[in-house]
C-alpha positions as protocol buffer text, in pm:
chain_id: "A"
residue {
  index: 1
  type: PHE
  ca { x: -1424 y: -4092 z: 569 }
}
residue {
  index: 2
  type: ILE
  ca { x: -1591 y: -3750 z: 561 }
}
residue {
  index: 3
  type: MET
  ca { x: -1312 y: -3609 z: 782 }
}
residue {
  index: 4
  type: VAL
  ca { x: -1034 y: -3705 z: 538 }
}
residue {
  index: 5
  type: PRO
  ca { x: -1125 y: -3463 z: 255 }
}
residue {
  index: 6
  type: ARG
  ca { x: -1198 y: -3190 z: 512 }
}
residue {
  index: 7
  type: ALA
  ca { x: -856 y: -3239 z: 666 }
}
residue {
  index: 8
  type: SER
  ca { x: -699 y: -3234 z: 320 }
}
residue {
  index: 9
  type: VAL
  ca { x: -866 y: -2902 z: 234 }
}
residue {
  index: 10
  type: SER
  ca { x: -762 y: -2755 z: 570 }
}
residue {
  index: 11
  type: ALA
  ca { x: -403 y: -2869 z: 516 }
}
residue {
  index: 12
  type: GLU
  ca { x: -399 y: -2707 z: 171 }
}
residue {
  index: 13
  type: ARG
  ca { x: -524 y: -2378 z: 314 }
}
residue {
  index: 14
  type: ILE
  ca { x: -264 y: -2386 z: 592 }
}
residue {
  index: 15
  type: TYR
  ca { x: 7 y: -2456 z: 335 }
}
residue {
  index: 16
  type: GLU
  ca { x: -112 y: -2159 z: 125 }
}
residue {
  index: 17
  type: VAL
  ca { x: -79 y: -1930 z: 426 }
}
residue {
  index: 18
  type: LEU
  ca { x: 262 y: -2064 z: 529 }
}
residue {
  index: 19
  type: SER
  ca { x: 398 y: -2048 z: 174 }
}
residue {
  index: 20
  type: THR
  ca { x: 275 y: -1693 z: 107 }
}
residue {
  index: 21
  type: GLU
  ca { x: 570 y: -1465 z: 46 }
}
residue {
  index: 22
  type: ASN
  ca { x: 584 y: -1151 z: 258 }
}
residue {
  index: 23
  type: SER
  ca { x: 558 y: -847 z: 32 }
}
residue {
  index: 24
  type: VAL
  ca { x: 718 y: -620 z: 294 }
}
residue {
  index: 25
  type: LYS
  ca { x: 1089 y: -699 z: 296 }
}
residue {
  index: 26
  type: ASP
  ca { x: 1398 y: -552 z: 455 }
}
residue {
  index: 27
  type: PRO
  ca { x: 1616 y: -344 z: 218 }
}
residue {
  index: 28
  type: SER
  ca { x: 1927 y: -503 z: 68 }
}
residue {
  index: 29
  type: ALA
  ca { x: 2126 y: -188 z: 150 }
}
residue {
  index: 30
  type: PRO
  ca { x: 1964 y: -61 z: 472 }
}
residue {
  index: 31
  type: LYS
  ca { x: 2002 y: 285 z: 622 }
}
residue {
  index: 32
  type: HIS
  ca { x: 2035 y: 309 z: 999 }
}
residue {
  index: 33
  type: MET
  ca { x: 1902 y: 585 z: 1221 }
}
residue {
  index: 34
  type: GLU
  ca { x: 2120 y: 678 z: 1518 }
}
residue {
  index: 35
  type: GLN
  ca { x: 1941 y: 978 z: 1666 }
}
residue {
  index: 36
  type: THR
  ca { x: 1574 y: 994 z: 1565 }
}
residue {
  index: 37
  type: LYS
  ca { x: 1388 y: 1323 z: 1598 }
}
residue {
  index: 38
  type: GLY
  ca { x: 1069 y: 1174 z: 1458 }
}
residue {
  index: 39
  type: LEU
  ca { x: 983 y: 1407 z: 1170 }
}
residue {
  index: 40
  type: VAL
  ca { x: 730 y: 1210 z: 962 }
}
residue {
  index: 41
  type: GLU
  ca { x: 656 y: 1322 z: 608 }
}
residue {
  index: 42
  type: PHE
  ca { x: 409 y: 1184 z: 354 }
}
residue {
  index: 43
  type: LYS
  ca { x: 498 y: 1284 z: -2 }
}
residue {
  index: 44
  type: ASP
  ca { x: 225 y: 1224 z: -263 }
}
residue {
  index: 45
  type: VAL
  ca { x: 136 y: 886 z: -109 }
}
residue {
  index: 46
  type: SER
  ca { x: -118 y: 658 z: -274 }
}
residue {
  index: 47
  type: PHE
  ca { x: -203 y: 305 z: -162 }
}
residue {
  index: 48
  type: ARG
  ca { x: -396 y: 14 z: -309 }
}
residue {
  index: 49
  type: TYR
  ca { x: -449 y: -327 z: -151 }
}
residue {
  index: 50
  type: ASP
  ca { x: -329 y: -627 z: -352 }
}
residue {
  index: 51
  type: GLY
  ca { x: -595 y: -733 z: -600 }
}
residue {
  index: 52
  type: ALA
  ca { x: -800 y: -414 z: -558 }
}
residue {
  index: 53
  type: GLU
  ca { x: -902 y: -205 z: -857 }
}
residue {
  index: 54
  type: THR
  ca { x: -898 y: 135 z: -689 }
}
residue {
  index: 55
  type: ASP
  ca { x: -672 y: 322 z: -448 }
}
residue {
  index: 56
  type: VAL
  ca { x: -769 y: 339 z: -81 }
}
residue {
  index: 57
  type: LEU
  ca { x: -551 y: 650 z: -39 }
}
residue {
  index: 58
  type: GLU
  ca { x: -478 y: 905 z: -311 }
}
residue {
  index: 59
  type: HIS
  ca { x: -200 y: 1166 z: -325 }
}
residue {
  index: 60
  type: ILE
  ca { x: -162 y: 1219 z: 50 }
}
residue {
  index: 61
  type: SER
  ca { x: 91 y: 1483 z: 154 }
}
residue {
  index: 62
  type: PHE
  ca { x: 154 y: 1627 z: 502 }
}
residue {
  index: 63
  type: THR
  ca { x: 429 y: 1665 z: 763 }
}
residue {
  index: 64
  type: ALA
  ca { x: 399 y: 1555 z: 1129 }
}
residue {
  index: 65
  type: LYS
  ca { x: 651 y: 1737 z: 1347 }
}
residue {
  index: 66
  type: PRO
  ca { x: 820 y: 1639 z: 1676 }
}
residue {
  index: 67
  type: GLY
  ca { x: 660 y: 1800 z: 1980 }
}
residue {
  index: 68
  type: GLN
  ca { x: 327 y: 1822 z: 1803 }
}
residue {
  index: 69
  type: THR
  ca { x: 11 y: 1613 z: 1772 }
}
residue {
  index: 70
  type: THR
  ca { x: -118 y: 1537 z: 1424 }
}
residue {
  index: 71
  type: ALA
  ca { x: -471 y: 1400 z: 1427 }
}
residue {
  index: 72
  type: PHE
  ca { x: -673 y: 1225 z: 1158 }
}
residue {
  index: 73
  type: ILE
  ca { x: -1048 y: 1241 z: 1136 }
}
residue {
  index: 74
  type: GLY
  ca { x: -1301 y: 1133 z: 877 }
}
residue {
  index: 75
  type: SER
  ca { x: -1595 y: 904 z: 817 }
}
residue {
  index: 76
  type: THR
  ca { x: -1570 y: 526 z: 849 }
}
residue {
  index: 77
  type: GLY
  ca { x: -1379 y: 387 z: 551 }
}
residue {
  index: 78
  type: SER
  ca { x: -1204 y: 715 z: 470 }
}
residue {
  index: 79
  type: GLY
  ca { x: -861 y: 551 z: 505 }
}
residue {
  index: 80
  type: LYS
  ca { x: -744 y: 682 z: 843 }
}
residue {
  index: 81
  type: SER
  ca { x: -619 y: 351 z: 986 }
}
residue {
  index: 82
  type: THR
  ca { x: -471 y: 243 z: 653 }
}
residue {
  index: 83
  type: LEU
  ca { x: -277 y: 568 z: 637 }
}
residue {
  index: 84
  type: ILE
  ca { x: -106 y: 536 z: 974 }
}
residue {
  index: 85
  type: ASN
  ca { x: -40 y: 164 z: 923 }
}
residue {
  index: 86
  type: LEU
  ca { x: 188 y: 260 z: 634 }
}
residue {
  index: 87
  type: ILE
  ca { x: 432 y: 428 z: 876 }
}
residue {
  index: 88
  type: PRO
  ca { x: 550 y: 107 z: 1054 }
}
residue {
  index: 89
  type: ARG
  ca { x: 530 y: -71 z: 714 }
}
residue {
  index: 90
  type: PHE
  ca { x: 242 y: -305 z: 786 }
}
residue {
  index: 91
  type: TYR
  ca { x: 193 y: -232 z: 415 }
}
residue {
  index: 92
  type: ASP
  ca { x: 411 y: -51 z: 163 }
}
residue {
  index: 93
  type: VAL
  ca { x: 295 y: 252 z: -33 }
}
residue {
  index: 94
  type: SER
  ca { x: 189 y: 201 z: -396 }
}
residue {
  index: 95
  type: GLN
  ca { x: 311 y: 546 z: -495 }
}
residue {
  index: 96
  type: GLY
  ca { x: 505 y: 829 z: -333 }
}
residue {
  index: 97
  type: SER
  ca { x: 710 y: 796 z: -16 }
}
residue {
  index: 98
  type: ILE
  ca { x: 698 y: 817 z: 363 }
}
residue {
  index: 99
  type: THR
  ca { x: 1010 y: 946 z: 535 }
}
residue {
  index: 100
  type: ILE
  ca { x: 1128 y: 972 z: 895 }
}
residue {
  index: 101
  type: ASP
  ca { x: 1390 y: 1244 z: 939 }
}
residue {
  index: 102
  type: GLY
  ca { x: 1431 y: 1240 z: 561 }
}
residue {
  index: 103
  type: VAL
  ca { x: 1492 y: 864 z: 533 }
}
residue {
  index: 104
  type: ASP
  ca { x: 1242 y: 655 z: 335 }
}
residue {
  index: 105
  type: VAL
  ca { x: 1086 y: 398 z: 570 }
}
residue {
  index: 106
  type: ARG
  ca { x: 1144 y: 130 z: 303 }
}
residue {
  index: 107
  type: GLU
  ca { x: 1519 y: 183 z: 346 }
}
residue {
  index: 108
  type: ILE
  ca { x: 1511 y: 117 z: 722 }
}
residue {
  index: 109
  type: PRO
  ca { x: 1518 y: -243 z: 859 }
}
residue {
  index: 110
  type: GLN
  ca { x: 1169 y: -331 z: 985 }
}
residue {
  index: 111
  type: GLN
  ca { x: 1283 y: -411 z: 1340 }
}
residue {
  index: 112
  type: GLU
  ca { x: 1476 y: -85 z: 1368 }
}
residue {
  index: 113
  type: LEU
  ca { x: 1184 y: 113 z: 1223 }
}
residue {
  index: 114
  type: ARG
  ca { x: 929 y: -37 z: 1460 }
}
residue {
  index: 115
  type: ASP
  ca { x: 1159 y: 11 z: 1758 }
}
residue {
  index: 116
  type: LYS
  ca { x: 1118 y: 385 z: 1696 }
}
residue {
  index: 117
  type: ILE
  ca { x: 738 y: 367 z: 1719 }
}
residue {
  index: 118
  type: GLY
  ca { x: 501 y: 326 z: 2012 }
}
residue {
  index: 119
  type: TYR
  ca { x: 188 y: 182 z: 1851 }
}
residue {
  index: 120
  type: VAL
  ca { x: -157 y: 124 z: 2003 }
}
residue {
  index: 121
  type: PRO
  ca { x: -412 y: -43 z: 1770 }
}
residue {
  index: 122
  type: GLN
  ca { x: -789 y: 4 z: 1769 }
}
residue {
  index: 123
  type: LYS
  ca { x: -839 y: -309 z: 1973 }
}
residue {
  index: 124
  type: GLY
  ca { x: -596 y: -335 z: 2263 }
}
residue {
  index: 125
  type: MET
  ca { x: -449 y: -684 z: 2291 }
}
residue {
  index: 126
  type: LEU
  ca { x: -305 y: -826 z: 2612 }
}
residue {
  index: 127
  type: PHE
  ca { x: -106 y: -1146 z: 2652 }
}
residue {
  index: 128
  type: TYR
  ca { x: -102 y: -1427 z: 2904 }
}
residue {
  index: 129
  type: GLY
  ca { x: 113 y: -1325 z: 3201 }
}
residue {
  index: 130
  type: THR
  ca { x: 87 y: -1044 z: 3454 }
}
residue {
  index: 131
  type: VAL
  ca { x: 13 y: -672 z: 3436 }
}
residue {
  index: 132
  type: ALA
  ca { x: 389 y: -605 z: 3466 }
}
residue {
  index: 133
  type: SER
  ca { x: 492 y: -856 z: 3197 }
}
residue {
  index: 134
  type: ASN
  ca { x: 238 y: -704 z: 2958 }
}
residue {
  index: 135
  type: LEU
  ca { x: 371 y: -354 z: 3017 }
}
residue {
  index: 136
  type: ARG
  ca { x: 730 y: -474 z: 2973 }
}
residue {
  index: 137
  type: TYR
  ca { x: 646 y: -629 z: 2636 }
}
residue {
  index: 138
  type: ALA
  ca { x: 764 y: -306 z: 2470 }
}
residue {
  index: 139
  type: ASP
  ca { x: 1082 y: -284 z: 2680 }
}
residue {
  index: 140
  type: HIS
  ca { x: 1191 y: -594 z: 2871 }
}
residue {
  index: 141
  type: SER
  ca { x: 1444 y: -393 z: 3074 }
}
residue {
  index: 142
  type: ALA
  ca { x: 1192 y: -133 z: 3195 }
}
residue {
  index: 143
  type: SER
  ca { x: 1213 y: -55 z: 3567 }
}
residue {
  index: 144
  type: GLN
  ca { x: 918 y: -67 z: 3805 }
}
residue {
  index: 145
  type: GLN
  ca { x: 926 y: 313 z: 3814 }
}
residue {
  index: 146
  type: GLN
  ca { x: 889 y: 327 z: 3434 }
}
residue {
  index: 147
  type: LEU
  ca { x: 588 y: 96 z: 3452 }
}
residue {
  index: 148
  type: GLU
  ca { x: 426 y: 310 z: 3720 }
}
residue {
  index: 149
  type: GLU
  ca { x: 492 y: 636 z: 3530 }
}
residue {
  index: 150
  type: SER
  ca { x: 340 y: 494 z: 3211 }
}
residue {
  index: 151
  type: ALA
  ca { x: 40 y: 355 z: 3398 }
}
residue {
  index: 152
  type: GLN
  ca { x: -11 y: 695 z: 3563 }
}
residue {
  index: 153
  type: VAL
  ca { x: -23 y: 872 z: 3226 }
}
residue {
  index: 154
  type: ALA
  ca { x: -253 y: 605 z: 3079 }
}
residue {
  index: 155
  type: GLN
  ca { x: -492 y: 646 z: 3374 }
}
residue {
  index: 156
  type: ALA
  ca { x: -435 y: 280 z: 3462 }
}
residue {
  index: 157
  type: SER
  ca { x: -255 y: 317 z: 3796 }
}
residue {
  index: 158
  type: GLU
  ca { x: -575 y: 358 z: 3999 }
}
residue {
  index: 159
  type: PHE
  ca { x: -737 y: 32 z: 3891 }
}
residue {
  index: 160
  type: ILE
  ca { x: -402 y: -152 z: 3904 }
}
residue {
  index: 161
  type: GLY
  ca { x: -370 y: -37 z: 4266 }
}
residue {
  index: 162
  type: GLU
  ca { x: -714 y: -181 z: 4341 }
}
residue {
  index: 163
  type: LEU
  ca { x: -614 y: -525 z: 4210 }
}
residue {
  index: 164
  type: GLU
  ca { x: -527 y: -772 z: 4485 }
}
residue {
  index: 165
  type: GLN
  ca { x: -177 y: -840 z: 4349 }
}
residue {
  index: 166
  type: GLY
  ca { x: -119 y: -503 z: 4182 }
}
residue {
  index: 167
  type: TYR
  ca { x: 133 y: -526 z: 3899 }
}
residue {
  index: 168
  type: ASP
  ca { x: 172 y: -900 z: 3967 }
}
residue {
  index: 169
  type: THR
  ca { x: -197 y: -965 z: 3895 }
}
residue {
  index: 170
  type: PRO
  ca { x: -239 y: -1246 z: 3637 }
}
residue {
  index: 171
  type: ILE
  ca { x: -373 y: -1148 z: 3293 }
}
residue {
  index: 172
  type: SER
  ca { x: -549 y: -1410 z: 3083 }
}
residue {
  index: 173
  type: GLN
  ca { x: -478 y: -1450 z: 2710 }
}
residue {
  index: 174
  type: GLY
  ca { x: -644 y: -1160 z: 2530 }
}
residue {
  index: 175
  type: GLY
  ca { x: -702 y: -978 z: 2858 }
}
residue {
  index: 176
  type: THR
  ca { x: -1046 y: -1133 z: 2902 }
}
residue {
  index: 177
  type: ASN
  ca { x: -1031 y: -1092 z: 3281 }
}
residue {
  index: 178
  type: VAL
  ca { x: -1025 y: -710 z: 3262 }
}
residue {
  index: 179
  type: SER
  ca { x: -1279 y: -468 z: 3114 }
}
residue {
  index: 180
  type: GLY
  ca { x: -1250 y: -318 z: 2766 }
}
residue {
  index: 181
  type: GLY
  ca { x: -1151 y: 22 z: 2903 }
}
residue {
  index: 182
  type: GLN
  ca { x: -891 y: -130 z: 3137 }
}
residue {
  index: 183
  type: ARG
  ca { x: -751 y: -337 z: 2853 }
}
residue {
  index: 184
  type: GLN
  ca { x: -716 y: -28 z: 2637 }
}
residue {
  index: 185
  type: ARG
  ca { x: -546 y: 172 z: 2914 }
}
residue {
  index: 186
  type: LEU
  ca { x: -295 y: -109 z: 2971 }
}
residue {
  index: 187
  type: SER
  ca { x: -225 y: -116 z: 2595 }
}
residue {
  index: 188
  type: ILE
  ca { x: -159 y: 258 z: 2602 }
}
residue {
  index: 189
  type: ALA
  ca { x: 67 y: 224 z: 2907 }
}
residue {
  index: 190
  type: ARG
  ca { x: 262 y: -53 z: 2732 }
}
residue {
  index: 191
  type: ALA
  ca { x: 334 y: 174 z: 2434 }
}
residue {
  index: 192
  type: LEU
  ca { x: 441 y: 459 z: 2664 }
}
residue {
  index: 193
  type: VAL
  ca { x: 693 y: 236 z: 2847 }
}
residue {
  index: 194
  type: LYS
  ca { x: 890 y: 235 z: 2523 }
}
residue {
  index: 195
  type: LYS
  ca { x: 977 y: 609 z: 2534 }
}
residue {
  index: 196
  type: ALA
  ca { x: 965 y: 623 z: 2153 }
}
residue {
  index: 197
  type: PRO
  ca { x: 1021 y: 930 z: 1932 }
}
residue {
  index: 198
  type: ILE
  ca { x: 697 y: 850 z: 1743 }
}
residue {
  index: 199
  type: TYR
  ca { x: 361 y: 743 z: 1889 }
}
residue {
  index: 200
  type: ILE
  ca { x: 64 y: 617 z: 1689 }
}
residue {
  index: 201
  type: PHE
  ca { x: -280 y: 586 z: 1850 }
}
residue {
  index: 202
  type: ASP
  ca { x: -530 y: 425 z: 1613 }
}
residue {
  index: 203
  type: ASP
  ca { x: -874 y: 519 z: 1748 }
}
residue {
  index: 204
  type: THR
  ca { x: -734 y: 417 z: 2085 }
}
residue {
  index: 205
  type: PHE
  ca { x: -940 y: 648 z: 2303 }
}
residue {
  index: 206
  type: SER
  ca { x: -1290 y: 551 z: 2183 }
}
residue {
  index: 207
  type: ALA
  ca { x: -1316 y: 273 z: 2446 }
}
residue {
  index: 208
  type: LEU
  ca { x: -1264 y: 530 z: 2723 }
}
residue {
  index: 209
  type: ASP
  ca { x: -1529 y: 747 z: 2885 }
}
residue {
  index: 210
  type: PHE
  ca { x: -1506 y: 1122 z: 2821 }
}
residue {
  index: 211
  type: LYS
  ca { x: -1362 y: 1203 z: 3165 }
}
residue {
  index: 212
  type: THR
  ca { x: -1084 y: 942 z: 3141 }
}
residue {
  index: 213
  type: ASP
  ca { x: -1016 y: 1043 z: 2780 }
}
residue {
  index: 214
  type: ALA
  ca { x: -965 y: 1408 z: 2880 }
}
residue {
  index: 215
  type: LYS
  ca { x: -739 y: 1325 z: 3177 }
}
residue {
  index: 216
  type: LEU
  ca { x: -531 y: 1085 z: 2968 }
}
residue {
  index: 217
  type: ARG
  ca { x: -478 y: 1331 z: 2684 }
}
residue {
  index: 218
  type: LYS
  ca { x: -370 y: 1604 z: 2928 }
}
residue {
  index: 219
  type: ALA
  ca { x: -115 y: 1371 z: 3092 }
}
residue {
  index: 220
  type: LEU
  ca { x: -5 y: 1241 z: 2752 }
}
residue {
  index: 221
  type: LYS
  ca { x: 77 y: 1592 z: 2630 }
}
residue {
  index: 222
  type: GLY
  ca { x: 343 y: 1634 z: 2898 }
}
residue {
  index: 223
  type: TYR
  ca { x: 480 y: 1281 z: 2871 }
}
residue {
  index: 224
  type: THR
  ca { x: 526 y: 1297 z: 2492 }
}
residue {
  index: 225
  type: GLU
  ca { x: 627 y: 1664 z: 2467 }
}
residue {
  index: 226
  type: ASP
  ca { x: 928 y: 1594 z: 2242 }
}
residue {
  index: 227
  type: ALA
  ca { x: 771 y: 1311 z: 2042 }
}
residue {
  index: 228
  type: THR
  ca { x: 572 y: 1307 z: 1719 }
}
residue {
  index: 229
  type: VAL
  ca { x: 219 y: 1198 z: 1811 }
}
residue {
  index: 230
  type: LEU
  ca { x: -29 y: 1074 z: 1551 }
}
residue {
  index: 231
  type: ILE
  ca { x: -388 y: 1010 z: 1657 }
}
residue {
  index: 232
  type: VAL
  ca { x: -681 y: 861 z: 1466 }
}
residue {
  index: 233
  type: ALA
  ca { x: -1004 y: 961 z: 1636 }
}
residue {
  index: 234
  type: GLN
  ca { x: -1381 y: 944 z: 1601 }
}
residue {
  index: 235
  type: ARG
  ca { x: -1457 y: 1204 z: 1870 }
}
residue {
  index: 236
  type: VAL
  ca { x: -1385 y: 1565 z: 1778 }
}
residue {
  index: 237
  type: SER
  ca { x: -1320 y: 1636 z: 2149 }
}
residue {
  index: 238
  type: THR
  ca { x: -1024 y: 1396 z: 2140 }
}
residue {
  index: 239
  type: ILE
  ca { x: -837 y: 1596 z: 1877 }
}
residue {
  index: 240
  type: MET
  ca { x: -961 y: 1954 z: 1926 }
}
residue {
  index: 241
  type: HIS
  ca { x: -628 y: 2071 z: 2071 }
}
residue {
  index: 242
  type: ALA
  ca { x: -405 y: 1898 z: 1815 }
}
residue {
  index: 243
  type: GLU
  ca { x: -155 y: 2128 z: 1643 }
}
residue {
  index: 244
  type: GLN
  ca { x: -260 y: 1977 z: 1310 }
}
residue {
  index: 245
  type: ILE
  ca { x: -578 y: 1797 z: 1204 }
}
residue {
  index: 246
  type: VAL
  ca { x: -589 y: 1609 z: 873 }
}
residue {
  index: 247
  type: VAL
  ca { x: -943 y: 1556 z: 744 }
}
residue {
  index: 248
  type: LEU
  ca { x: -987 y: 1255 z: 515 }
}
residue {
  index: 249
  type: ASP
  ca { x: -1277 y: 1170 z: 285 }
}
residue {
  index: 250
  type: GLU
  ca { x: -1277 y: 868 z: 54 }
}
residue {
  index: 251
  type: GLY
  ca { x: -900 y: 838 z: 75 }
}
residue {
  index: 252
  type: LYS
  ca { x: -826 y: 1201 z: -5 }
}
residue {
  index: 253
  type: VAL
  ca { x: -715 y: 1492 z: 214 }
}
residue {
  index: 254
  type: VAL
  ca { x: -995 y: 1750 z: 212 }
}
residue {
  index: 255
  type: GLY
  ca { x: -857 y: 1975 z: 484 }
}
residue {
  index: 256
  type: ILE
  ca { x: -550 y: 2038 z: 702 }
}
residue {
  index: 257
  type: GLY
  ca { x: -522 y: 2282 z: 990 }
}
residue {
  index: 258
  type: THR
  ca { x: -604 y: 2346 z: 1354 }
}
residue {
  index: 259
  type: HIS
  ca { x: -958 y: 2300 z: 1484 }
}
residue {
  index: 260
  type: GLU
  ca { x: -1017 y: 2676 z: 1467 }
}
residue {
  index: 261
  type: GLN
  ca { x: -882 y: 2702 z: 1111 }
}
residue {
  index: 262
  type: LEU
  ca { x: -1097 y: 2414 z: 988 }
}
residue {
  index: 263
  type: LEU
  ca { x: -1412 y: 2570 z: 1135 }
}
residue {
  index: 264
  type: LYS
  ca { x: -1365 y: 2887 z: 926 }
}
């Protein structure tokens, strides 16, 4: 008898989740992007989570250009991850606008918008299948050569080559049968397979040792030379050579410039 009320409460909670209306919706009159250069612009952007009393981000303005790396640095809780998660519309801005090539992201269908972005979250997630099927998750038609090129840039090709079945090696759900660093490198390789005009790396490199981090960033620079690259980082060494560094503190921009300019 004790299980009945528990089951009832659980069912109610599940119903609440399933019946929750998605606040991020596709536009009724969408705008389509044929050729995307990847110019990302934040114009006086503020953001507040539903039910919160204060803004997490306040009056953020900057431009991230194609062929350049824009990096974000700041203390924990300064709003770095929230900021970049507004670009693929995981949330919508509360004020201001975010545009790609001059088009407001809220006017672009979600699928089309996210197809333009190679995104690697803080915690790399792998799926049940093989190394190859995980890398092809971003582009199901990707050739073996594309997989190998992406793995090379992500510094994953060496350990893949050491696996008994190589790219056909089974991956367990969540990638629990590979190390944290290997999981992160495979997540990076998966995003690179996409050949997107915009790449977002949300504190992606922190799981890597300094040597691998440096080699990956050097290879990444050549691979993404025409793309807009946005990086959230904890290590200063990761973003020292970025063309633009945005410093955040308590949801506000307190500095923008190169590493040398910000040191002055």
